[in-house]
Amino acid sequence: MHPPDSPATAAGLLARSWREGAHIDDLPADCRPATRADGYAVQALWQAEQEAPVAGWKIAATSLAGQKHIGVSGPLAGPVFAHRVQPDGARVSLAANRMRVAECEIVFHFAKPLAPRAAGYAQDEVLAGPRGVGPGIEV
């Protein structure tokens, strides 16, 4: 069992790595999330440490091949920070990007946010939300 502050420790290590552009091979075992819920708890704390507004959310590992590649059992949601969103035509340096990969994305613009809640959203609630859709590139 992890100590009670292990999500905060993991979030702090990830936040410092992100700020400094440093690479972490793996989180220390005493603070590594063991479950999906643990991972989302770390993500929530890491997001709070960014001191940057969230522009939107992304879903990763939407295919079985993608899930197998990163060793997860289903899609994962994560924040996209406003300072990481670039305008059309922007030049983006890949110098600090270890993967040096670009992915085509489908970007949905919602009329209003779908706030977190205990009960999941029904399909019709989600489909009623978008006000537009467009292409995006993730690097």
mmCIF file of C-alpha atoms in Angstrom, residues 18 43-59 77-85 110 113-116:
data_model
loop_
_atom_site.group_PDB
_atom_site.id
_atom_site.type_symbol
_atom_site.label_atom_id
_atom_site.label_comp_id
_atom_site.label_asym_id
_atom_site.label_seq_id
_atom_site.Cartn_x
_atom_site.Cartn_y
_atom_site.Cartn_z
ATOM 1 C CA TRP A 18 7.412 18.984 -17.236
ATOM 2 C CA GLN A 43 -3.324 13.638 -12.825
ATOM 3 C CA ALA A 44 -5.706 15.916 -10.900
ATOM 4 C CA LEU A 45 -2.901 17.022 -8.563
ATOM 5 C CA TRP A 46 -0.429 17.411 -11.445
ATOM 6 C CA GLN A 47 -2.972 19.517 -13.331
ATOM 7 C CA ALA A 48 -3.361 21.804 -10.289
ATOM 8 C CA GLU A 49 0.434 22.267 -10.158
ATOM 9 C CA GLN A 50 0.599 23.463 -13.768
ATOM 10 C CA GLU A 51 -0.817 26.897 -12.905
ATOM 11 C CA ALA A 52 -2.123 27.024 -16.469
ATOM 12 C CA PRO A 53 -5.691 26.969 -17.712
ATOM 13 C CA VAL A 54 -7.039 23.851 -19.382
ATOM 14 C CA ALA A 55 -8.101 24.525 -22.965
ATOM 15 C CA GLY A 56 -9.728 21.138 -23.402
ATOM 16 C CA TRP A 57 -9.370 17.426 -22.928
ATOM 17 C CA LYS A 58 -8.020 14.634 -25.082
ATOM 18 C CA ILE A 59 -8.624 10.932 -25.149
ATOM 19 C CA ALA A 77 -8.576 11.124 -20.734
ATOM 20 C CA GLY A 78 -6.142 13.955 -20.081
ATOM 21 C CA PRO A 79 -6.019 17.748 -20.071
ATOM 22 C CA VAL A 80 -4.720 19.935 -22.892
ATOM 23 C CA PHE A 81 -3.250 23.130 -21.450
ATOM 24 C CA ALA A 82 -3.971 26.444 -23.155
ATOM 25 C CA HIS A 83 -0.286 27.400 -23.447
ATOM 26 C CA ARG A 84 0.323 24.206 -25.431
ATOM 27 C CA VAL A 85 -2.324 25.005 -28.067
ATOM 28 C CA PHE A 110 -18.175 22.270 -27.213
ATOM 29 C CA PRO A 113 -18.139 22.212 -20.778
ATOM 30 C CA LEU A 114 -19.209 18.775 -19.663
ATOM 31 C CA ALA A 115 -18.267 19.132 -16.013
ATOM 32 C CA PRO A 116 -17.036 16.098 -14.086
#
